[in-house]
Coordinates of N, CA and C and ligand atoms in Angstrom, one line a residue:
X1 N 210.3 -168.3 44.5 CA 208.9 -168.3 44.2 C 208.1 -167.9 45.4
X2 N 206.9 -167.0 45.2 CA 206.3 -166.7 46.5 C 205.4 -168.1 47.0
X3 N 205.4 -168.7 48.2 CA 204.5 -169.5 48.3 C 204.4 -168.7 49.9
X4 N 203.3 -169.7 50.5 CA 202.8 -169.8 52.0 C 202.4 -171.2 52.3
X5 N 203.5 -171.4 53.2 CA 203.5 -172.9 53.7 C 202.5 -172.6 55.4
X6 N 201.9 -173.9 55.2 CA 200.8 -174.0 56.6 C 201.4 -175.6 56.9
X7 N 200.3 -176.1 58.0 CA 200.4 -177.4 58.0 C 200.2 -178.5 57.2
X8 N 198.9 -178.3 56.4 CA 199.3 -179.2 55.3 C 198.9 -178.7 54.7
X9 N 199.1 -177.5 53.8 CA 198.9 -176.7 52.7 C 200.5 -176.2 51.8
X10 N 200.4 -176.2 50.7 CA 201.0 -175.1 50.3 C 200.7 -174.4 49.2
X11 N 200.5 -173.0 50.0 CA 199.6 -171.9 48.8 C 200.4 -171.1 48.4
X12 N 200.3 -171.6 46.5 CA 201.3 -170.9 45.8 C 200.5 -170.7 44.5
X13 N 201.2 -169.4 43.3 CA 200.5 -168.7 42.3 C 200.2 -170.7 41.7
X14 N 199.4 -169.8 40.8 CA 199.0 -171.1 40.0 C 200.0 -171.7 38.7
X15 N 199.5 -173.1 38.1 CA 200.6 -173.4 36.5 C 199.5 -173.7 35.7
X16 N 199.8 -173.8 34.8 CA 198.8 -174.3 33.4 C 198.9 -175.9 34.2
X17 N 199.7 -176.8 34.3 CA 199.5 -178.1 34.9 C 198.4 -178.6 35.9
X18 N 197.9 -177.4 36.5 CA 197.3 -177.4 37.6 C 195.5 -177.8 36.8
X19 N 195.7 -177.3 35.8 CA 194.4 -177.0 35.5 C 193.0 -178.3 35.7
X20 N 194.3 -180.1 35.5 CA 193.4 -180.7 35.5 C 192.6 -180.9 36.9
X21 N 193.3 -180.6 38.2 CA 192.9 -180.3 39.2 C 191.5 -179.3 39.2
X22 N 192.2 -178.6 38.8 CA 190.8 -177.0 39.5 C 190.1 -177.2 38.4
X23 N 189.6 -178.4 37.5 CA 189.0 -178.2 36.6 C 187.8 -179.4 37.3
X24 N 188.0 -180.0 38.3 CA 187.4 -180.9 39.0 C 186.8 -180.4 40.2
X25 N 186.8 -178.8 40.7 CA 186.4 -178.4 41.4 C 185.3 -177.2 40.5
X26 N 185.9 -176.5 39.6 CA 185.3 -175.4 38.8 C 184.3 -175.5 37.6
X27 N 184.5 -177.6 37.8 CA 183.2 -177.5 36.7 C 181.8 -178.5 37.3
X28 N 182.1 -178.0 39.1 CA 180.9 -178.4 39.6 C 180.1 -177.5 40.4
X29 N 179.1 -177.7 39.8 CA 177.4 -176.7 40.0 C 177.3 -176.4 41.1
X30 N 177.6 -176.8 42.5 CA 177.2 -176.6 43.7 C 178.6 -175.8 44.3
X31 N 179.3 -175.7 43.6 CA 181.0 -175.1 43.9 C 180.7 -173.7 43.4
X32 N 180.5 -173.7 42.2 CA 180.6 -172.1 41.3 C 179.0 -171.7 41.7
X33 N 178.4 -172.1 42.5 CA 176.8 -171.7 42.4 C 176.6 -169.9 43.2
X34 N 177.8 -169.8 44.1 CA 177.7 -168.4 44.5 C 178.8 -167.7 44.1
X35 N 179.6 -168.4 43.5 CA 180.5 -167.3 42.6 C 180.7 -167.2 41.3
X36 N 181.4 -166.3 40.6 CA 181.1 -165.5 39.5 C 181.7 -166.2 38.7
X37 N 181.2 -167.7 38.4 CA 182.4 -168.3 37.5 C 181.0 -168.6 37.1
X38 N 181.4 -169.3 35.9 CA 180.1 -170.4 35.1 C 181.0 -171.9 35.8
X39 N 180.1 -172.9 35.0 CA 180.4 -174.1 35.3 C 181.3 -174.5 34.0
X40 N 183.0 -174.3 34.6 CA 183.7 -174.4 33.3 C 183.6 -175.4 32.9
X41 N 183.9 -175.5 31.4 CA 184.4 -176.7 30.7 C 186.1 -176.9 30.9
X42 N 186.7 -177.7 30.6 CA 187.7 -177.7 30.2 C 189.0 -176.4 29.5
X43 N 188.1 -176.4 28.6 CA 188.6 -175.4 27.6 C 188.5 -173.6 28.9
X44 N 187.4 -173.2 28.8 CA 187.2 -172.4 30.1 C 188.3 -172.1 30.8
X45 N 188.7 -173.3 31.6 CA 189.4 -173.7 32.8 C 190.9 -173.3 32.2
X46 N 191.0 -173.6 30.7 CA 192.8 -173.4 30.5 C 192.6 -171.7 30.1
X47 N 191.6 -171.5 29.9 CA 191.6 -170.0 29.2 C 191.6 -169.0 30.8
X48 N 190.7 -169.3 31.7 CA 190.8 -168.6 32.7 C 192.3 -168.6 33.7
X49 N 192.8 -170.0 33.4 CA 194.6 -170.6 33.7 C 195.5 -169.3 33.1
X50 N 195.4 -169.2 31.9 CA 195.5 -168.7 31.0 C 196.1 -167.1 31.5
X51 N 194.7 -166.6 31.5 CA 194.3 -165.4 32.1 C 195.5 -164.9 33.2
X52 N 195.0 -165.8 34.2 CA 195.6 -165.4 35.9 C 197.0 -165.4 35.3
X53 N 198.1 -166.5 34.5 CA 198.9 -166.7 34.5 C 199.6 -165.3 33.6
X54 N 198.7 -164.4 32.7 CA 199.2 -163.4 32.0 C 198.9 -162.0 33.1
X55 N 197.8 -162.1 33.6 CA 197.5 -160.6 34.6 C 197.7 -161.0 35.8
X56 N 197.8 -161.9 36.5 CA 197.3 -161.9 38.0 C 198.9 -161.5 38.9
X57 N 199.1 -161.2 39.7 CA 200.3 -160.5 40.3 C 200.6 -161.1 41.6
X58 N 202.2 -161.1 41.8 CA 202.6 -161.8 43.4 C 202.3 -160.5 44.2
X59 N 201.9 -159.5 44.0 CA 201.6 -158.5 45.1 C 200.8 -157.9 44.4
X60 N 199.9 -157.1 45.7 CA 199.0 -156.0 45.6 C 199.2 -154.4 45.9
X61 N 199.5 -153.5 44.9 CA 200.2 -152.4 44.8 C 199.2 -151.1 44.4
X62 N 198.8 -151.6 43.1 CA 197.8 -150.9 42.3 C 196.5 -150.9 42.6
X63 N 195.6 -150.1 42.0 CA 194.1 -150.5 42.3 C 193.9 -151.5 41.1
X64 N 193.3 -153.0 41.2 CA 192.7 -153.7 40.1 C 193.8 -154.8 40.4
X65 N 195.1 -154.9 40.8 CA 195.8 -156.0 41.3 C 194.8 -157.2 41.8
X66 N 195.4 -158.2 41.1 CA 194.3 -159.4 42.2 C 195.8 -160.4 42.0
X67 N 195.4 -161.6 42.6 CA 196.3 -162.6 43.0 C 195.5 -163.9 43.4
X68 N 196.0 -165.0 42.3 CA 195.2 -166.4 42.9 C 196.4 -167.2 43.5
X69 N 195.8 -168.1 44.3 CA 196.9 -168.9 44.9 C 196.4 -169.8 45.4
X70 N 197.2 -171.1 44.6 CA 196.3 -172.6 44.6 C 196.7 -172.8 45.9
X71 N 196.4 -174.1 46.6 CA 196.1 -175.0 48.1 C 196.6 -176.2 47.1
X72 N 198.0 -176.7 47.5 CA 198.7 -178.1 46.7 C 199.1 -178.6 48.5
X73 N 198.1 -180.1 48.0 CA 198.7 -181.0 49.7 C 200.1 -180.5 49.6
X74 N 200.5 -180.9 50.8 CA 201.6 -181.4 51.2 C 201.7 -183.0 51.7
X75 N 203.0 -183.4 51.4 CA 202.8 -185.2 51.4 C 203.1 -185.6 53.1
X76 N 201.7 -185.6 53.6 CA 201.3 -185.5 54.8 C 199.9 -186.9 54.5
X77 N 200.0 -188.5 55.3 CA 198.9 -188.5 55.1 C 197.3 -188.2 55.5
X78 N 196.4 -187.6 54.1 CA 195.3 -186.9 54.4 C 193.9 -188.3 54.3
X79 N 193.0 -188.1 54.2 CA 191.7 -188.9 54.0 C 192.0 -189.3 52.8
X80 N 191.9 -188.4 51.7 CA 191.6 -189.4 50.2 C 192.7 -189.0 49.3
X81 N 194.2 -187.4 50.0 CA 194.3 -186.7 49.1 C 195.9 -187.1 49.1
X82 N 196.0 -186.9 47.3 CA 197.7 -187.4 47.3 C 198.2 -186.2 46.8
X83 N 199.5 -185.8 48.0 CA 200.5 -185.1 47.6 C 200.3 -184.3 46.2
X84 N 200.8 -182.9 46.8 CA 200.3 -182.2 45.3 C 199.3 -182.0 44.6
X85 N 198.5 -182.4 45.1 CA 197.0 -182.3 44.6 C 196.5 -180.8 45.1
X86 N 195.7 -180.1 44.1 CA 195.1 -178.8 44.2 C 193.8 -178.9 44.6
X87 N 193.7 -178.8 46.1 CA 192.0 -178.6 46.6 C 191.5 -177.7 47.0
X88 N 192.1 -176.5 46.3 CA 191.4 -175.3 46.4 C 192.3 -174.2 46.1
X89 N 191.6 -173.1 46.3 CA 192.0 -171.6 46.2 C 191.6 -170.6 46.6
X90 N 192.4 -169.5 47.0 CA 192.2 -168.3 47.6 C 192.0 -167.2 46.0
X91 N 191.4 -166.1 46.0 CA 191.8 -165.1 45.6 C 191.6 -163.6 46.2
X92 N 192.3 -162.2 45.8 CA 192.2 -161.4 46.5 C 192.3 -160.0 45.3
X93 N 192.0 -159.5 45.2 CA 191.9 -158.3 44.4 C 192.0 -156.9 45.4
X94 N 193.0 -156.0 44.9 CA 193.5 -154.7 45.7 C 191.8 -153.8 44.9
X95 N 190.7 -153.4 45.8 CA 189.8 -152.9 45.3 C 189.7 -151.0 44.8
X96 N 191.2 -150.9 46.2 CA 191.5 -149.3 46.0 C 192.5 -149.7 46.8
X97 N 193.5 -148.5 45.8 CA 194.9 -148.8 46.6 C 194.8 -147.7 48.0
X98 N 194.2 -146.5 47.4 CA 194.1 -145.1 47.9 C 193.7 -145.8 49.4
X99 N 192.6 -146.8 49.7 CA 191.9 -146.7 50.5 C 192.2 -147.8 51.6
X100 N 193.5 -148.9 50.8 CA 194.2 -150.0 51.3 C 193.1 -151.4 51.6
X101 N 192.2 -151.3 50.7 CA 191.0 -152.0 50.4 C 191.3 -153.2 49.7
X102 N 191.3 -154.7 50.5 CA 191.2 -155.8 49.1 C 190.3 -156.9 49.5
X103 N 189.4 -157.5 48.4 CA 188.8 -158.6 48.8 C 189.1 -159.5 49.0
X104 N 188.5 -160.4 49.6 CA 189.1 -161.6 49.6 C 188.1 -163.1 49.4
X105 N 188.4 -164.2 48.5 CA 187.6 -165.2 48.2 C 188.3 -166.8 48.4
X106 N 187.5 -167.6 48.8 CA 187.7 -168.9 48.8 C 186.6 -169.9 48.7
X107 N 187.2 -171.5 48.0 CA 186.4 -172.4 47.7 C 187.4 -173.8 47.7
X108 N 187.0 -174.4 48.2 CA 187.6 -175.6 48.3 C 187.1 -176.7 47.7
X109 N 187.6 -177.6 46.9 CA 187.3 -178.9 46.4 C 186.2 -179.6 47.0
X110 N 184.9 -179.9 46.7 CA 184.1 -180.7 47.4 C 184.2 -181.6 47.9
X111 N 185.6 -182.7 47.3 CA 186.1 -183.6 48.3 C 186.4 -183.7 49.3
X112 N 186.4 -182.4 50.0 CA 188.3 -182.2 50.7 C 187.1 -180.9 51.6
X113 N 185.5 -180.5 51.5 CA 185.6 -180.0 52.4 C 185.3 -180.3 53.5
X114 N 185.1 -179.4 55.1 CA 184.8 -179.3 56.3 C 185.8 -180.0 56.8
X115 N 187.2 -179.6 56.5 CA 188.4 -180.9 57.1 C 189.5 -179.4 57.4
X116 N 188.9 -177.9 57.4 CA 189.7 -177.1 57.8 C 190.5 -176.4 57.3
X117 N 190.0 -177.1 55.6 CA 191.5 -175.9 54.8 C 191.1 -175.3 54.8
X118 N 190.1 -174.7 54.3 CA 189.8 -173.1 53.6 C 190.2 -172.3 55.1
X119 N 189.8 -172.6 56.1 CA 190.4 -172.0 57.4 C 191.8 -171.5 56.9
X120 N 192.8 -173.0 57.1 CA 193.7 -173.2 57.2 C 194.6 -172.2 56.1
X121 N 194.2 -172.2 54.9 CA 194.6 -171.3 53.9 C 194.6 -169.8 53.7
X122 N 193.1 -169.3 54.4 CA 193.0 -168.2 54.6 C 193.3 -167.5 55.4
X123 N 193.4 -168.0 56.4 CA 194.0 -167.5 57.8 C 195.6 -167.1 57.2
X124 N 196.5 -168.2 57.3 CA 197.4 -167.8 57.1 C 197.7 -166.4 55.4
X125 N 196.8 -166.8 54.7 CA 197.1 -165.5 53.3 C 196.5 -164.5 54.0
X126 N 195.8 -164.0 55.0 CA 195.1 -163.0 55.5 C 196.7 -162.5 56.4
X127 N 197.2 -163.5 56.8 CA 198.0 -163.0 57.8 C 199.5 -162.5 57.2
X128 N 199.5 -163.3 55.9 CA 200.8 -162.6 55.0 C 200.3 -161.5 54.3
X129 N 199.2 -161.5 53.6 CA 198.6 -160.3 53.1 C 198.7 -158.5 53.9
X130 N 198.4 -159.3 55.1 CA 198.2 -158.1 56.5 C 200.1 -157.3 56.4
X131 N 200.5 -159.0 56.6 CA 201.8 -158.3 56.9 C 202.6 -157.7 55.7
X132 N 202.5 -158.1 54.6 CA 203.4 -157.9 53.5 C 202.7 -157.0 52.4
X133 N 201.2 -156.6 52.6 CA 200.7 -155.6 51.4 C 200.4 -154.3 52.4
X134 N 200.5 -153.1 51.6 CA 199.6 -152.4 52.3 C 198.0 -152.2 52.3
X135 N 197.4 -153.3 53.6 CA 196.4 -153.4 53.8 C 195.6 -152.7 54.7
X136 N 194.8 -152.0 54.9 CA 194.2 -151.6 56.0 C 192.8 -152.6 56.4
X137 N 192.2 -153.0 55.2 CA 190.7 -153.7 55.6 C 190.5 -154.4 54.4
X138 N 190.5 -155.7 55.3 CA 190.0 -157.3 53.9 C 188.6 -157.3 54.1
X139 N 187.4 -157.3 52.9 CA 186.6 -157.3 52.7 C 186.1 -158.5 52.1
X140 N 184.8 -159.5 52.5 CA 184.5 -160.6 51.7 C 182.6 -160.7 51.2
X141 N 182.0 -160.8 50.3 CA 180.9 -160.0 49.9 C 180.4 -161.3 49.8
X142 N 179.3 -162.3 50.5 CA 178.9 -163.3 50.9 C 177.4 -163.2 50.3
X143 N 176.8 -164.0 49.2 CA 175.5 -164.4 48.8 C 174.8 -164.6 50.1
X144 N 173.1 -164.1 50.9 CA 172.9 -164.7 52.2 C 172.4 -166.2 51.9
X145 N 172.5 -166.5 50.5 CA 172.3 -168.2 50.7 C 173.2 -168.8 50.7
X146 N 174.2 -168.7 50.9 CA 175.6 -169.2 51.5 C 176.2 -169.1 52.9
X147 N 175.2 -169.7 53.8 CA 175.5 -169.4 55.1 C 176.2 -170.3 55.7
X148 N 177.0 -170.9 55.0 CA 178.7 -172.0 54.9 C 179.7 -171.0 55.1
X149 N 179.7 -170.2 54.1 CA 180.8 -169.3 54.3 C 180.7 -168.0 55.0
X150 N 179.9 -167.7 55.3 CA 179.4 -166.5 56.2 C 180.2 -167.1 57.4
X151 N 179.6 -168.1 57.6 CA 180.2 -168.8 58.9 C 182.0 -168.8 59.1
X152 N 182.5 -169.3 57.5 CA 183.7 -168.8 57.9 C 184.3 -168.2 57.6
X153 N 183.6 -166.8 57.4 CA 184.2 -165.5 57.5 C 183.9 -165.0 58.9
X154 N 183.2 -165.5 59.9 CA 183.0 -165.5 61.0 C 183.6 -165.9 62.0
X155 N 184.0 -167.0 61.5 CA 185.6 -167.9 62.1 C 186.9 -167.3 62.1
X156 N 186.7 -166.9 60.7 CA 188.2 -165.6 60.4 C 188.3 -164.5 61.4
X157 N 187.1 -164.3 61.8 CA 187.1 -163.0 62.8 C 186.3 -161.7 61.8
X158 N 185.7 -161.7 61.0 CA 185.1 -161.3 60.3 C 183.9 -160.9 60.4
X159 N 183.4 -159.5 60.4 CA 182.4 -158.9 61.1 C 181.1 -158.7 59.9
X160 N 179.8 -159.2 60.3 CA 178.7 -158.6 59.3 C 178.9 -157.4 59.5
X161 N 179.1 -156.3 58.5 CA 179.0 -155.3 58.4 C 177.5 -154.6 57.8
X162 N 176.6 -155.7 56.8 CA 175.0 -155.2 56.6 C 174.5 -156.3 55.6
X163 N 173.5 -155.9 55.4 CA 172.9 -156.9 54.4 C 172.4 -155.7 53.1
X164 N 172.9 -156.1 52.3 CA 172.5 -155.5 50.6 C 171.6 -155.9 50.0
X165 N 170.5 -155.9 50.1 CA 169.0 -156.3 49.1 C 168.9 -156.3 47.6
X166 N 168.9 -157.3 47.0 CA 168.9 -157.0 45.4 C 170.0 -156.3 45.0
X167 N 171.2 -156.5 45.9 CA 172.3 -155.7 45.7 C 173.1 -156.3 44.0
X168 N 172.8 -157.0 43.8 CA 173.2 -158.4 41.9 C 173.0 -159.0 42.0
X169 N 172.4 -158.9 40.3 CA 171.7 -159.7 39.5 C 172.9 -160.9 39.2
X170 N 172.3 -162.3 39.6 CA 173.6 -163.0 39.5 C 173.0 -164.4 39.3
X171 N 173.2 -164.9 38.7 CA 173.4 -165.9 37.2 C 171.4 -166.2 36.9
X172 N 171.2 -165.1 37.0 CA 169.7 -164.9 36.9 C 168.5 -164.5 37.7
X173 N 169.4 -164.7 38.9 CA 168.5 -163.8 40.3 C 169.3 -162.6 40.6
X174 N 168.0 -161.8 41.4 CA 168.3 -160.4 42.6 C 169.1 -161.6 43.6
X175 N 170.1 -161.0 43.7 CA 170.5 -161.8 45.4 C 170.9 -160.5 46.5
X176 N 170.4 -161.1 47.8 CA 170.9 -160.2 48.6 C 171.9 -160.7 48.9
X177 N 173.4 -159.8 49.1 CA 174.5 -159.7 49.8 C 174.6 -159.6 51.4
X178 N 175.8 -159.9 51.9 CA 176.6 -160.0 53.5 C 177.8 -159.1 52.5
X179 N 178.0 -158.1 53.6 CA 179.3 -157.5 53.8 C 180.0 -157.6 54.7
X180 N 180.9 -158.4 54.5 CA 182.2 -159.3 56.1 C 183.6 -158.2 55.7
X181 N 183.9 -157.9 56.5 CA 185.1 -157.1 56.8 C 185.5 -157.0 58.5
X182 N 187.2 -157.1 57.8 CA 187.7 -157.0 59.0 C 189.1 -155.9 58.9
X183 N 189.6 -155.2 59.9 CA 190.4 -154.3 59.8 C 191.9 -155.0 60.3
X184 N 193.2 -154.7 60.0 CA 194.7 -155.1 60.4 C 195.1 -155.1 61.5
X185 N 194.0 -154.3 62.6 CA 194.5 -154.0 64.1 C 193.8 -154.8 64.4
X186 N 192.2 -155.2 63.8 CA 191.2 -156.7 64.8 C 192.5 -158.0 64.1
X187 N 192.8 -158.1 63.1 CA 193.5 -159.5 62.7 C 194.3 -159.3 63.5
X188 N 195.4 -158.7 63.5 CA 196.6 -158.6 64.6 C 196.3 -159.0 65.8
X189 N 195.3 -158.2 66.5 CA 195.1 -158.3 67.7 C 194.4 -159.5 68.3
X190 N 193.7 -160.1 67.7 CA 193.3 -161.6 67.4 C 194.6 -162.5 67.3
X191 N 195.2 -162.4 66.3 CA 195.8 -163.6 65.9 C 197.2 -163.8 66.9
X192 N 197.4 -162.6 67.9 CA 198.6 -162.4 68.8 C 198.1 -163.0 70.1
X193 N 197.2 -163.6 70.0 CA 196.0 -163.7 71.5 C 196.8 -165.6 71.6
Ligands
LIG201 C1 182.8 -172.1 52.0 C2 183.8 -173.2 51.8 C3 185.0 -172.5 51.1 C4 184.3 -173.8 53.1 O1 185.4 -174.6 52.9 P1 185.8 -175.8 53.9 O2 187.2 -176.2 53.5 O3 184.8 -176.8 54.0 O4 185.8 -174.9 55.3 P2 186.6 -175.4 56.6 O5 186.5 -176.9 56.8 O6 187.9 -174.7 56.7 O7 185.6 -174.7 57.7 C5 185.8 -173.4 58.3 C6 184.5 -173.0 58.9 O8 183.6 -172.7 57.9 C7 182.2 -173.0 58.3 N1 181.7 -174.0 57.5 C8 182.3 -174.6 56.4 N2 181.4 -175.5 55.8 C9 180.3 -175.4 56.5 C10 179.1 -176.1 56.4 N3 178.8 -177.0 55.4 N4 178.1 -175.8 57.3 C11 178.3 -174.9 58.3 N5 179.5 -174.3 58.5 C12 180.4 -174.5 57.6 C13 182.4 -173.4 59.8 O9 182.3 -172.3 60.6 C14 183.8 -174.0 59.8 O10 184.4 -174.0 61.1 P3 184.1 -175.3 62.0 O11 184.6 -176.5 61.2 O12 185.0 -175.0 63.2 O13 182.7 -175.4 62.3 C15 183.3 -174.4 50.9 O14 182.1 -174.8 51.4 C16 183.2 -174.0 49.4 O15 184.2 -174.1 48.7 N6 182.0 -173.6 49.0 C17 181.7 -173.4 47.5 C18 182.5 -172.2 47.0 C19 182.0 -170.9 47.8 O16 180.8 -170.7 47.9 N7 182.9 -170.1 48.2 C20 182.7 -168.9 48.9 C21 182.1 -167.8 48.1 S1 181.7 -166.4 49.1

């Protein structure tokens, strides 16, 4: 099975079992408020489970490839969290193969944040991603009222590349956009330091 083991992470594809987990993160208002989910219900949550578990792929090859990959503790003890528990997720979508283009997204459980995972998770899928797809440049498209995660695409080593004005219409506003990208020779050369 493809996973990525960290310190106290292990990020692996998702199961239908998972769902009661990510359904405690995906059907809260302040979690999905800058990403393109609604505030699932239940039902939602097995249908989108669903989804990933019929299209979503262990690699990025094609253009339109994407790949989710839960964050399950490891039985390490944490603050509140028991072993195997799902507090979060990565995802990444190949945008163009031609151009070795994929994005990249994360959100972590609101229990479980500012304790390092999403770092902890990303860093390391950035660093298998780098090594194992053909990647040239991870891209992450940041709401500018989300200046939580700007910050840690910032931390990732991730560069403002501009601000997009009314760039989408998104869950009923113009929002302006952050374009964060970073290229395989800055990650490398960073992460070998
Ligand atoms: C953004 C998000 C994923 C951060 O998750 P997290 O697990 O709390 O992040 P980490 O603890 O790994 O923090 C990594 C860095 O992110 C930044 N950061 C995270 N939360 C922050 C906050 N509340 N305020 C300021 N900076 C913050 C900091 O730079 C932090 O590094 P530091 O701890 O050394 O200061 C989380 O807030 C979240 O899930 N938000 C809702 C979903 C979302 O908006 N996803 C991103 C869509 S683009």
């Amino acid at each position: 099975m493809f996973v990525i083991e960290t310190e106290r992470l292990t990020l692996r594809p998702l199961r239908l079992e998972d769902v009661n987990d990510l359904y405690e993160y995906q059907s809260h208002p302040e979690i999905v408020r800058y990403i393109p989910w609604p505030e699932r219900s239940r039902e939602q949550d097995i249908e989108a489970a669903e989804k990933t578990l019929n299209t979503g792929k262990f690699d990025l090859k094609e253009s339109g490839d994407f790949l989710v990959l839960v964050w399950e503790l490891k039985d390490i003890p944490t603050h509140l969290g028991v072993a195997g528990k799902i507090i979060g997720q990565s995802n990444m979508a190949l945008r163009s193969a031609t151009d070795q283009l994929s994005d990249i997204g994360w959100v972590t459980h609101q229990d479980f944040q500012r304790r390092g995972y999403a770092f902890e998770a990303t860093h390391a899928l950035m660093k298998y991603a780098f090594s194992n797809f053909p990647l040239h440049r991870i891209i992450a498209d940041i709401d500018t009222r989300n200046p939580e995660s700007a910050a840690m695409a910032e931390k990732l080593g991730m560069r403002r590349e501009g601000e997009f004005k009314d760039s989408e219409f998104f869950k009923g506003d113009w929002c302006d956009m952050w374009l964060y990208a970073i290229l395989k020779d800055e990650f490398t050369a960073r992460d070998s330091k």
